[in-house]
Amino acid sequence: MKRVKTLVAAMAVALVASTLFAAPKQEGNIKKIKPKKTVTLDVYSQLANYSGLQTGWFADVMLEKFNVKINIIPDAGGAFQTRMEDGNLGDLVIWGDNTDKYSQACKKGLLLDWEADDLLKNWGPYIQANMKMALQKNKYMDSPDKKLHGFGHGVSTSAKDIQGFFYTWDLRFDLYEKIGKPRIKDLYDLIDVLAKMKEICPTDDNGNTTYGVSLFNDWDGNMVMYVKSLATAYFGYDEFDFGLYDPDTGKFYDCLDPDGPYMYTLKFINKLNQKGLVDPDSMTQKYNGMSEDYQNGTAFWNIFNWMASGIYNSKEHLDEGKGMYPVCPEDAHPIVYGQSVYGGNRLWTIGSKTAYPELCMAIINWFSTPEGYMTTQYGPRGVTWDIKDGKTYFTELGKKTSSDSKTNMPSPYSGTFADGSFQINNITWSADALNPMTTNETYNKISWESEQLPAQTEIEGNWRDWAKASTPDKYMQTTKYRVSPGSLYTGAGVPDDLSMKWNQVAECIRNGTWNAIYAKTDAEFNSIVEKMRADAKSYGYDDCNAHTLKQAEKRAAAEKLARGTK
């Protein structure tokens, strides 16, 4: 802790000594490094759900601005190990977290030092001027070689604010109205609600069978993603190795505890399945399959807004009186994350073998400028959005693309808005950070004065009347939410001597969890869970959790310090 306190003090001095949102030339002299012939940059992204060349309007933007094509390489099929063995991770390298794999790459010299040859100074001036704390954290806390290799995602301009909610408990509100808007006190009340919805809406837009929820498997890690995320959304505990962490108390709940949050939500999802309310393709389908389900109205409920209302609430559906909106169980404590001037754990870095270090740095720098960040989120400025008199607004086209991603983009851009979505799948600024191009607006469209509108459809008005709130975020602020504060805590990753045990335990828990979800009876469920628990322990589950308990103490100390410095 002494080291953390010293670093906090040093960072505070650095921040005070600088002017927030200094405004040097934002992009460096791009003309000097813009290649005459089109260059294809390999982007290895552990966060990507896409493989191949970036397409659509964003590809057009990158071609025009930097004369580059972006080739996305996701972290699938042993990609990390293969690229490590080859000694070349790619040109841009995006990390899912800042732990063991990132540490391995640092130690093997596979990431550029941003301070060498004044790379950051010359080609990342906006980052250098405005993300000082995040840069210092990467150098002194994330990187085992104590070199500056990048910064973490979601950087904030203030440590005092919370981010927007994304665990919003979206529900088909039109169907909820039709069944009389019954009280939802806890998860088990939700089972009855979803069952009644299926009775009155047995088929989706395409005539296929409907379900309460549709899941997918390609984001599973130590645990099954949706099961642990539901525990986070309901109890307010954050995912932490093989379990969940209470940010209020610092207590760790291991995922196989019979009375713990993971087992509680696993049992709930099994109950949904026993009633025919879980899409049977969930265990085998990928993210895209799940997205199609919500787009077509195949499933009625999801804890994530961007998986639910963000996909379902097209203009067509809303005009038909259909919509997904937050309906949070009364006993739920959805988590919301505190903003962090240090950034998160999903890192932006550059591979040491790139032939285009300056170009890569300039690209990340542009992603970090207000206009560049807004472009990655909302499309090209002047086409889908713009700013006038310090206020952000969507153009007429932007209003369409923000509500329906299938909207076609005009010439010279190609395809639909969805075709050009930002496939690197990471962010530089927090969506809820202040946008310095505006007057007290954030990057998040829900903060824009232009978006503070009366209800645009009957279904939206009905939800507002029920929720007694004008926006989903304002409604979620009335719930019993918990805050997970931004801090200097950095996970230790998996120690080498635990690596084999860890991988075996993770596979055991993932497989056992999915099998338990599909158990046809309570007896079968209990038998599967007991076998999963016994097998995991035989692989070294207790040893893994002993490591995690030590990390939980460190995280609790760092968060206590963060709360004390606000």
Coordinates of C-alpha atoms in Angstrom, one line a residue:
M1 CA 0.0 0.0 0.0
K2 CA 2.9 2.4 0.6
R3 CA 3.8 2.1 -3.1
V4 CA 0.2 2.8 -4.1
K5 CA 0.0 5.9 -1.8
T6 CA 3.2 7.2 -3.1
L7 CA 2.1 6.8 -6.7
V8 CA -1.3 8.4 -6.0
A9 CA 0.5 11.4 -4.5
A10 CA 2.8 11.7 -7.5
M11 CA -0.1 11.4 -9.9
A12 CA -2.1 14.0 -8.1
V13 CA 0.8 16.5 -8.4
A14 CA 1.2 15.7 -12.1
L15 CA -2.6 16.3 -12.6
V16 CA -2.6 19.6 -10.7
A17 CA 0.4 20.8 -12.5
S18 CA -1.2 20.2 -15.9
T19 CA -4.3 21.9 -17.3
L20 CA -7.2 19.6 -17.7
F21 CA -7.8 19.1 -21.4
A22 CA -4.7 21.0 -22.6
A23 CA -5.1 21.5 -26.3
P24 CA -1.9 21.0 -28.3
K25 CA -2.2 20.1 -31.9
Q26 CA -4.4 17.1 -31.5
E27 CA -3.2 14.7 -34.1
G28 CA 0.5 15.5 -34.8
N29 CA 1.4 16.1 -38.5
I30 CA -0.4 13.2 -40.0
K31 CA 0.6 14.3 -43.5
K32 CA 4.2 13.4 -42.7
I33 CA 3.4 9.8 -42.0
K34 CA 0.4 9.1 -44.1
P35 CA 1.6 6.4 -46.5
K36 CA 1.4 7.1 -50.3
K37 CA 0.3 3.5 -50.9
T38 CA -2.5 2.0 -48.8
V39 CA -1.1 0.0 -45.8
T40 CA -2.9 -2.9 -44.1
L41 CA -2.4 -2.8 -40.3
D42 CA -3.0 -6.0 -38.3
V43 CA -5.0 -5.3 -35.2
Y44 CA -4.9 -8.1 -32.7
S45 CA -7.8 -7.4 -30.4
Q46 CA -8.7 -9.7 -27.5
L47 CA -12.1 -7.9 -27.4
A48 CA -13.1 -8.3 -31.0
N49 CA -16.1 -10.4 -32.1
Y50 CA -15.1 -10.1 -35.7
S51 CA -12.3 -11.4 -38.0
G52 CA -11.1 -9.9 -41.2
L53 CA -10.9 -6.4 -42.7
Q54 CA -12.9 -3.6 -41.1
T55 CA -15.7 -2.8 -43.5
G56 CA -18.2 0.0 -44.2
W57 CA -18.1 3.7 -43.3
F58 CA -15.4 3.3 -40.6
A59 CA -13.1 1.6 -43.2
D60 CA -13.8 4.5 -45.5
V61 CA -12.9 7.0 -42.7
M62 CA -9.6 5.2 -42.0
L63 CA -8.7 5.0 -45.7
E64 CA -9.3 8.7 -46.2
K65 CA -7.7 9.9 -43.1
F66 CA -4.7 7.6 -42.7
N67 CA -4.7 5.6 -46.0
V68 CA -4.9 2.3 -44.0
K69 CA -7.0 -0.8 -44.0
I70 CA -7.6 -2.4 -40.6
N71 CA -7.3 -6.2 -40.4
I72 CA -9.0 -7.5 -37.2
I73 CA -7.5 -10.6 -35.6
P74 CA -9.7 -11.8 -32.6
D75 CA -8.4 -13.8 -29.7
A76 CA -9.7 -17.2 -30.9
G77 CA -8.3 -20.6 -31.7
G78 CA -5.0 -20.1 -29.8
A79 CA -4.2 -16.8 -31.5
F80 CA -2.3 -15.4 -28.5
Q81 CA 0.0 -18.4 -28.1
T82 CA 0.6 -18.6 -31.9
R83 CA 1.5 -14.9 -32.1
M84 CA 3.7 -15.0 -29.0
E85 CA 5.6 -17.9 -30.5
D86 CA 6.0 -16.0 -33.8
G87 CA 7.3 -13.0 -31.8
N88 CA 4.8 -10.7 -33.5
L89 CA 1.5 -9.7 -31.9
G90 CA 0.5 -7.3 -34.6
D91 CA 0.6 -3.6 -35.3
L92 CA -2.1 -2.4 -32.9
V93 CA -2.5 -4.8 -29.9
I94 CA -5.7 -4.5 -27.8
W95 CA -5.8 -6.4 -24.5
G96 CA -8.9 -7.8 -22.7
D97 CA -7.1 -7.2 -19.4
N98 CA -3.8 -6.1 -17.9
T99 CA -2.8 -9.4 -16.2
D100 CA -0.8 -12.5 -17.2
K101 CA -0.9 -12.4 -21.0
Y102 CA -0.1 -8.7 -21.1
S103 CA 2.7 -9.3 -18.6
Q104 CA 4.2 -12.1 -20.7
A105 CA 4.2 -9.8 -23.8
C106 CA 6.0 -7.1 -21.8
K107 CA 8.7 -9.4 -20.6
K108 CA 9.3 -10.8 -24.1
G109 CA 9.7 -7.3 -25.5
L110 CA 6.7 -7.6 -27.9
L111 CA 5.3 -4.2 -27.1
L112 CA 6.6 -0.8 -28.0
D113 CA 7.8 1.6 -25.3
W114 CA 5.8 4.8 -26.1
E115 CA 8.5 7.0 -24.6
A116 CA 11.3 5.7 -26.8
D117 CA 12.3 8.0 -29.6
D118 CA 9.7 10.5 -28.4
L119 CA 6.9 8.4 -30.0
L120 CA 4.2 9.6 -27.6
K121 CA 5.4 13.2 -27.6
N122 CA 5.5 13.5 -31.4
W123 CA 2.6 11.3 -32.5
G124 CA 0.4 11.1 -29.4
P125 CA 0.2 14.7 -28.2
Y126 CA -3.5 14.6 -27.2
I127 CA -3.0 11.4 -25.1
Q128 CA 0.1 12.9 -23.5
A129 CA -1.6 16.1 -22.5
N130 CA -4.9 14.7 -21.3
M131 CA -4.4 11.1 -20.0
K132 CA -1.5 11.7 -17.7
M133 CA -2.8 9.6 -14.8
A134 CA -3.7 6.6 -17.1
L135 CA -0.3 6.7 -18.7
Q136 CA 1.4 6.7 -15.3
K137 CA -0.7 3.8 -14.1
N138 CA 0.3 1.8 -17.1
K139 CA 4.0 2.5 -16.6
Y140 CA 4.3 1.9 -12.9
M141 CA 1.4 -0.4 -12.1
D142 CA 0.5 -2.5 -15.2
S143 CA 3.8 -3.1 -16.8
P144 CA 6.4 -5.4 -15.2
D145 CA 9.2 -3.8 -17.1
K146 CA 8.2 -0.3 -15.9
K147 CA 8.0 1.0 -19.4
L148 CA 5.1 2.9 -20.9
H149 CA 3.3 0.7 -23.3
G150 CA -0.2 2.3 -23.5
F151 CA -3.2 3.1 -21.4
G152 CA -6.4 1.4 -20.2
H153 CA -9.9 1.9 -21.6
G154 CA -12.6 4.2 -20.4
V155 CA -10.5 7.1 -19.1
S156 CA -12.5 9.7 -17.1
T157 CA -12.0 13.4 -16.6
S158 CA -13.2 13.1 -13.0
A159 CA -12.9 10.5 -10.2
K160 CA -16.1 11.8 -8.5
D161 CA -18.7 10.6 -11.0
I162 CA -20.2 7.3 -11.9
Q163 CA -20.5 5.8 -15.3
G164 CA -23.8 5.2 -17.1
F165 CA -25.7 2.1 -16.2
F166 CA -25.5 -0.9 -18.6
Y167 CA -27.0 -3.5 -16.3
T168 CA -30.5 -2.1 -16.8
W169 CA -32.8 -5.2 -16.7
D170 CA -34.5 -4.6 -20.0
L171 CA -37.9 -6.2 -20.5
R172 CA -40.4 -6.2 -23.3
F173 CA -42.5 -3.5 -21.8
D174 CA -45.4 -3.8 -24.2
L175 CA -45.9 -7.4 -23.2
Y176 CA -45.4 -6.5 -19.5
E177 CA -48.3 -4.0 -19.9
K178 CA -50.5 -6.6 -21.5
I179 CA -50.1 -9.0 -18.6
G180 CA -51.0 -6.2 -16.1
K181 CA -47.5 -5.1 -15.0
P182 CA -47.3 -7.5 -12.1
R183 CA -44.9 -6.7 -9.2
I184 CA -41.4 -8.1 -9.7
K185 CA -39.8 -8.3 -6.2
D186 CA -37.1 -10.8 -7.0
L187 CA -35.8 -13.2 -9.7
Y188 CA -38.4 -15.8 -9.1
D189 CA -41.2 -13.3 -9.7
L190 CA -39.5 -12.7 -13.1
I191 CA -40.0 -16.4 -14.0
D192 CA -43.8 -16.0 -13.8
V193 CA -43.6 -12.8 -15.8
L194 CA -41.6 -14.3 -18.6
A195 CA -43.9 -17.4 -18.7
K196 CA -47.0 -15.2 -19.1
M197 CA -45.2 -13.1 -21.8
K198 CA -44.6 -16.3 -23.8
E199 CA -48.2 -17.3 -23.5
I200 CA -49.4 -14.1 -25.1
C201 CA -46.5 -13.9 -27.6
P202 CA -45.4 -17.4 -28.6
T203 CA -43.6 -16.5 -31.8
D204 CA -41.2 -13.7 -32.8
D205 CA -41.1 -11.4 -35.9
N206 CA -40.2 -14.4 -38.1
G207 CA -42.7 -16.9 -36.7
N208 CA -40.1 -18.7 -34.6
T209 CA -40.6 -19.8 -31.0
T210 CA -40.0 -17.2 -28.3
Y211 CA -38.1 -17.5 -25.0
G212 CA -37.5 -15.5 -21.9
V213 CA -33.7 -15.1 -22.6
S214 CA -31.2 -16.0 -25.3
L215 CA -27.6 -16.6 -24.2
F216 CA -24.3 -17.3 -26.0
N217 CA -20.9 -18.9 -25.1
D218 CA -18.1 -17.0 -26.8
W219 CA -17.6 -14.6 -23.9
D220 CA -17.2 -17.2 -21.2
G221 CA -14.0 -17.0 -19.2
N222 CA -13.4 -18.5 -15.7
M223 CA -17.2 -18.8 -15.4
V224 CA -20.1 -18.7 -17.8
M225 CA -20.5 -15.0 -18.7
Y226 CA -24.2 -14.6 -18.3
V227 CA -24.5 -16.5 -15.0
K228 CA -21.8 -14.4 -13.3
S229 CA -23.1 -11.2 -15.0
L230 CA -26.6 -11.9 -13.7
A231 CA -25.1 -12.3 -10.2
T232 CA -23.4 -8.9 -10.7
A233 CA -26.6 -7.3 -11.9
Y234 CA -28.7 -8.8 -9.0
F235 CA -26.3 -8.7 -6.0
G236 CA -24.0 -5.8 -7.1
Y237 CA -20.9 -8.0 -6.8
D238 CA -18.2 -7.7 -9.4
E239 CA -16.6 -10.6 -11.3
F240 CA -13.4 -11.7 -9.6
D241 CA -11.5 -14.8 -10.8
F242 CA -13.6 -17.8 -9.8
G243 CA -16.2 -15.8 -8.0
L244 CA -17.6 -12.4 -7.2
Y245 CA -16.4 -9.5 -5.1
D246 CA -18.5 -7.2 -2.9
P247 CA -17.2 -3.6 -3.5
D248 CA -18.9 -2.4 -0.3
T249 CA -17.3 -4.9 2.1
G250 CA -14.3 -6.4 0.1
K251 CA -15.7 -9.9 0.7
F252 CA -15.1 -12.6 -2.0
Y253 CA -17.8 -15.2 -2.8
D254 CA -16.4 -18.3 -4.5
C255 CA -18.6 -19.4 -7.4
L256 CA -19.2 -23.0 -6.1
D257 CA -20.4 -21.9 -2.7
P258 CA -23.8 -23.6 -2.4
D259 CA -25.2 -20.4 -0.8
G260 CA -23.3 -18.0 -3.0
P261 CA -24.5 -15.6 -5.7
Y262 CA -23.2 -17.6 -8.7
M263 CA -25.1 -20.7 -7.6
Y264 CA -28.2 -18.6 -6.9
T265 CA -28.3 -17.2 -10.4
L266 CA -27.3 -20.6 -12.0
K267 CA -30.3 -22.2 -10.3
F268 CA -32.5 -19.4 -11.5
I269 CA -31.5 -19.8 -15.1
N270 CA -32.0 -23.6 -14.8
K271 CA -35.5 -22.9 -13.5
L272 CA -36.1 -20.7 -16.6
N273 CA -34.9 -23.5 -18.8
Q274 CA -37.1 -26.1 -17.1
K275 CA -40.1 -23.9 -18.0
G276 CA -38.9 -23.6 -21.7
L277 CA -37.8 -20.0 -21.3
V278 CA -34.1 -20.4 -22.3
D279 CA -33.3 -20.5 -26.0
P280 CA -32.1 -24.1 -26.5
D281 CA -29.3 -22.8 -28.9
S282 CA -27.7 -20.8 -26.1
M283 CA -25.0 -23.3 -25.3
T284 CA -23.7 -23.5 -28.8
Q285 CA -24.5 -20.1 -30.5
K286 CA -22.2 -17.2 -30.6
Y287 CA -22.7 -13.5 -30.0
N288 CA -24.1 -12.9 -33.5
G289 CA -26.8 -15.6 -33.0
M290 CA -27.9 -14.0 -29.7
S291 CA -28.0 -10.6 -31.4
E292 CA -30.3 -11.8 -34.1
D293 CA -32.6 -13.3 -31.5
Y294 CA -33.0 -9.9 -29.8
Q295 CA -33.3 -8.1 -33.0
N296 CA -36.2 -10.3 -34.0
G297 CA -37.9 -10.3 -30.7
T298 CA -37.1 -14.0 -30.0
A299 CA -36.3 -13.2 -26.3
F300 CA -38.1 -10.9 -23.9
W301 CA -35.5 -10.0 -21.2
N302 CA -31.8 -9.3 -20.8
I303 CA -29.8 -7.6 -18.0
F304 CA -27.6 -5.7 -20.6
N305 CA -29.1 -2.7 -22.3
W306 CA -26.9 -3.0 -25.4
M307 CA -27.9 -6.6 -25.9
A308 CA -31.6 -5.8 -25.4
S309 CA -33.1 -2.3 -26.0
G310 CA -30.0 -1.3 -27.9
I311 CA -30.8 -4.0 -30.5
Y312 CA -34.6 -4.4 -30.3
N313 CA -35.8 -0.8 -30.2
S314 CA -35.8 -0.1 -33.9
K315 CA -38.0 2.6 -35.3
E316 CA -40.2 -0.1 -36.7
H317 CA -40.7 -1.9 -33.4
L318 CA -41.3 1.4 -31.5
D319 CA -43.8 2.6 -34.1
E320 CA -45.6 -0.7 -33.7
G321 CA -45.9 -0.1 -29.9
K322 CA -43.2 -2.6 -29.0
G323 CA -40.1 -1.8 -27.0
M324 CA -37.7 -3.0 -24.4
Y325 CA -37.1 -0.8 -21.3
P326 CA -35.7 -1.2 -17.8
V327 CA -37.8 -3.1 -15.2
C328 CA -35.6 -3.8 -12.3
P329 CA -36.6 -6.3 -9.6
E330 CA -37.1 -4.5 -6.3
D331 CA -34.6 -6.6 -4.5
A332 CA -31.8 -6.2 -7.1
H333 CA -28.7 -4.2 -6.4
P334 CA -27.3 -3.6 -9.9
I335 CA -23.7 -2.6 -10.1
V336 CA -22.5 0.7 -11.6
Y337 CA -18.9 1.5 -12.1
G338 CA -17.2 4.6 -10.8
Q339 CA -15.3 6.6 -13.3
S340 CA -11.5 6.3 -13.2
V341 CA -8.9 8.9 -14.3
Y342 CA -6.5 5.9 -14.4
G343 CA -8.5 4.0 -17.1
G344 CA -9.6 0.4 -17.0
N345 CA -7.8 -2.9 -17.7
R346 CA -8.5 -3.2 -21.4
L347 CA -5.3 -1.7 -22.8
W348 CA -4.3 0.1 -26.0
T349 CA -0.8 -0.9 -27.1
I350 CA 1.4 -1.2 -30.2
G351 CA 3.4 -4.3 -31.2
S352 CA 7.1 -3.9 -31.2
K353 CA 7.5 -5.5 -34.6
T354 CA 5.3 -3.0 -36.4
A355 CA 6.9 -1.3 -39.4
Y356 CA 4.6 1.7 -38.8
P357 CA 5.1 2.8 -35.1
E358 CA 4.4 6.5 -35.8
L359 CA 1.3 5.7 -37.9
C360 CA 0.0 3.4 -35.1
M361 CA 0.6 6.0 -32.5
A362 CA -1.2 8.7 -34.5
I363 CA -4.2 6.4 -35.0
I364 CA -4.6 5.7 -31.3
N365 CA -4.1 9.4 -30.6
W366 CA -6.9 10.2 -33.1
F367 CA -9.2 7.7 -31.4
S368 CA -8.5 9.6 -28.2
T369 CA -9.3 13.0 -29.5
P370 CA -12.9 14.1 -28.9
E371 CA -13.8 14.0 -32.6
G372 CA -12.0 10.7 -33.1
Y373 CA -13.7 9.1 -30.2
M374 CA -17.1 10.4 -31.2
T375 CA -16.5 9.0 -34.7
T376 CA -15.8 5.5 -33.4
Q377 CA -19.1 5.6 -31.4
Y378 CA -21.5 7.5 -33.6
G379 CA -20.1 7.8 -37.1
P380 CA -18.5 10.6 -39.2
R381 CA -18.9 14.2 -37.9
G382 CA -21.1 16.3 -40.1
V383 CA -22.8 13.1 -41.4
T384 CA -24.4 11.5 -38.4
W385 CA -23.7 14.1 -35.7
D386 CA -22.2 17.5 -35.2
I387 CA -21.7 20.2 -32.5
K388 CA -23.2 23.8 -32.6
D389 CA -22.8 26.4 -29.9
G390 CA -21.3 23.8 -27.6
K391 CA -24.2 21.4 -27.9
T392 CA -24.0 18.0 -29.6
Y393 CA -26.8 16.8 -31.9
F394 CA -27.6 14.0 -34.3
T395 CA -28.3 14.9 -37.9
E396 CA -31.5 13.6 -39.5
L397 CA -29.4 10.6 -40.7
G398 CA -27.8 10.2 -37.3
K399 CA -31.3 10.0 -35.6
K400 CA -32.0 7.0 -37.9
T401 CA -28.6 5.3 -37.5
S402 CA -28.8 5.6 -33.7
S403 CA -32.2 3.9 -33.6
D404 CA -31.7 1.5 -36.5
S405 CA -28.2 0.2 -37.3
K406 CA -29.5 -1.2 -40.6
T407 CA -29.8 2.3 -42.0
N408 CA -27.8 2.8 -45.2
M409 CA -25.0 5.3 -45.2
P410 CA -24.8 7.9 -48.0
S411 CA -22.0 8.2 -50.6
P412 CA -19.0 8.2 -50.3
Y413 CA -19.6 5.8 -47.4
S414 CA -20.5 2.2 -48.0
G415 CA -23.1 -0.2 -46.6
T416 CA -25.3 0.2 -43.6
F417 CA -24.3 1.8 -40.3
A418 CA -23.9 -1.6 -38.8
D419 CA -21.5 -2.7 -41.6
G420 CA -19.1 0.0 -40.4
S421 CA -19.4 -0.5 -36.7
F422 CA -16.0 -0.2 -34.9
Q423 CA -14.8 -3.7 -34.8
I424 CA -11.7 -3.2 -32.6
N425 CA -14.3 -3.1 -29.8
N426 CA -12.4 -1.0 -27.3
I427 CA -12.9 2.6 -26.1
T428 CA -10.4 5.3 -25.2
W429 CA -12.6 7.7 -23.1
S430 CA -15.4 6.7 -20.8
A431 CA -18.7 7.4 -22.5
D432 CA -19.6 9.5 -19.4
A433 CA -16.5 11.7 -19.5
L434 CA -16.9 15.3 -20.3
N435 CA -16.5 16.1 -24.0
P436 CA -14.3 19.3 -24.1
M437 CA -15.7 20.3 -27.5
T438 CA -19.1 20.9 -25.7
T439 CA -20.5 22.9 -22.8
N440 CA -20.9 20.5 -20.0
E441 CA -22.0 17.5 -22.1
T442 CA -20.4 14.1 -22.0
Y443 CA -19.7 11.7 -24.9
N444 CA -22.8 9.8 -23.9
K445 CA -25.8 10.8 -26.0
I446 CA -28.1 10.5 -23.0
S447 CA -26.4 13.7 -21.6
W448 CA -26.9 15.8 -24.7
E449 CA -29.4 18.6 -24.4
S450 CA -30.6 17.8 -27.9
E451 CA -31.6 14.3 -26.7
Q452 CA -33.7 15.6 -23.7
L453 CA -36.9 15.2 -25.6
P454 CA -40.5 14.3 -24.8
A455 CA -41.4 10.7 -25.4
Q456 CA -41.2 10.0 -29.1
T457 CA -43.5 7.0 -29.1
E458 CA -46.5 5.8 -27.2
I459 CA -44.6 2.9 -25.7
E460 CA -41.8 5.1 -24.5
G461 CA -44.4 7.5 -22.9
N462 CA -46.1 4.5 -21.2
W463 CA -42.7 3.3 -19.8
R464 CA -41.8 6.8 -18.6
D465 CA -45.2 7.1 -16.8
W466 CA -44.6 3.7 -15.1
A467 CA -40.9 4.4 -14.2
K468 CA -41.5 8.0 -13.1
A469 CA -38.3 8.8 -15.0
S470 CA -37.5 10.4 -18.3
T471 CA -34.5 8.1 -19.2
P472 CA -33.3 4.6 -18.4
D473 CA -30.3 6.0 -16.5
K474 CA -32.5 8.3 -14.3
Y475 CA -34.7 5.3 -13.6
M476 CA -31.7 3.1 -12.6
Q477 CA -30.6 5.9 -10.2
T478 CA -33.7 5.2 -8.2
T479 CA -32.8 1.5 -7.7
K480 CA -30.7 0.0 -4.9
Y481 CA -27.5 0.1 -7.0
R482 CA -24.0 -0.5 -5.7
V483 CA -20.9 1.5 -6.9
S484 CA -17.7 -0.2 -7.7
P485 CA -15.1 2.6 -7.5
G486 CA -12.3 3.2 -9.9
S487 CA -9.0 2.5 -8.2
L488 CA -5.3 1.7 -8.8
Y489 CA -5.9 -1.9 -8.2
T490 CA -4.4 -4.1 -10.9
G491 CA -5.1 -7.8 -11.0
A492 CA -2.1 -10.1 -10.5
G493 CA -3.2 -12.5 -13.2
V494 CA -2.6 -16.2 -12.9
P495 CA 0.7 -17.2 -11.3
D496 CA 2.8 -19.6 -13.4
D497 CA 2.6 -22.4 -10.7
L498 CA -1.2 -22.2 -10.8
S499 CA -1.7 -21.9 -14.6
M500 CA -2.4 -25.6 -15.3
K501 CA -4.8 -25.9 -12.4
W502 CA -6.5 -22.7 -13.3
N503 CA -7.2 -23.7 -16.8
Q504 CA -8.6 -27.1 -15.7
V505 CA -10.8 -25.5 -13.1
A506 CA -12.1 -22.9 -15.6
E507 CA -13.0 -25.6 -18.1
C508 CA -14.6 -27.7 -15.5
I509 CA -16.8 -24.7 -14.2
R510 CA -17.8 -23.6 -17.7
N511 CA -18.8 -27.1 -18.8
G512 CA -20.5 -27.9 -15.6
T513 CA -22.4 -24.6 -15.6
W514 CA -23.8 -25.1 -19.0
N515 CA -24.8 -28.7 -18.2
A516 CA -26.5 -27.5 -15.1
I517 CA -28.4 -24.9 -17.0
Y518 CA -29.9 -27.6 -19.2
A519 CA -30.7 -30.0 -16.4
K520 CA -34.3 -31.3 -16.8
T521 CA -35.0 -31.7 -13.1
D522 CA -33.8 -30.4 -9.7
A523 CA -32.3 -33.7 -8.9
E524 CA -30.3 -33.7 -12.2
F525 CA -29.2 -30.1 -11.5
N526 CA -28.0 -31.0 -8.0
S527 CA -26.1 -34.0 -9.3
I528 CA -24.3 -32.0 -12.0
V529 CA -23.4 -29.2 -9.6
E530 CA -22.0 -31.7 -7.0
K531 CA -19.9 -33.3 -9.7
M532 CA -18.7 -29.9 -10.9
R533 CA -17.8 -29.0 -7.4
A534 CA -15.9 -32.2 -6.7
D535 CA -14.1 -32.2 -10.0
A536 CA -13.1 -28.5 -9.6
K537 CA -11.7 -29.2 -6.2
S538 CA -9.7 -32.2 -7.5
Y539 CA -8.1 -29.9 -10.1
G540 CA -7.0 -27.3 -7.5
Y541 CA -10.0 -25.0 -7.0
D542 CA -9.1 -24.2 -3.4
D543 CA -5.5 -23.3 -4.4
C544 CA -6.8 -20.9 -7.0
N545 CA -9.2 -19.2 -4.5
A546 CA -6.4 -18.9 -1.9
H547 CA -4.6 -16.7 -4.4
T548 CA -7.8 -14.7 -5.1
L549 CA -8.4 -14.0 -1.4
K550 CA -5.1 -12.3 -1.2
Q551 CA -6.0 -10.2 -4.2
A552 CA -9.3 -9.3 -2.8
E553 CA -7.5 -7.8 0.2
K554 CA -5.4 -5.7 -2.1
R555 CA -8.4 -4.6 -4.1
A556 CA -10.3 -3.6 -1.0
A557 CA -7.4 -1.5 0.2
A558 CA -7.0 0.3 -3.1
E559 CA -10.7 1.0 -3.3
K560 CA -10.7 2.3 0.3
L561 CA -7.9 4.7 -0.7
A562 CA -9.8 5.7 -3.8
R563 CA -12.9 6.5 -1.8
G564 CA -10.8 8.5 0.7
T565 CA -9.3 10.7 -2.1
K566 CA -12.6 11.7 -3.7

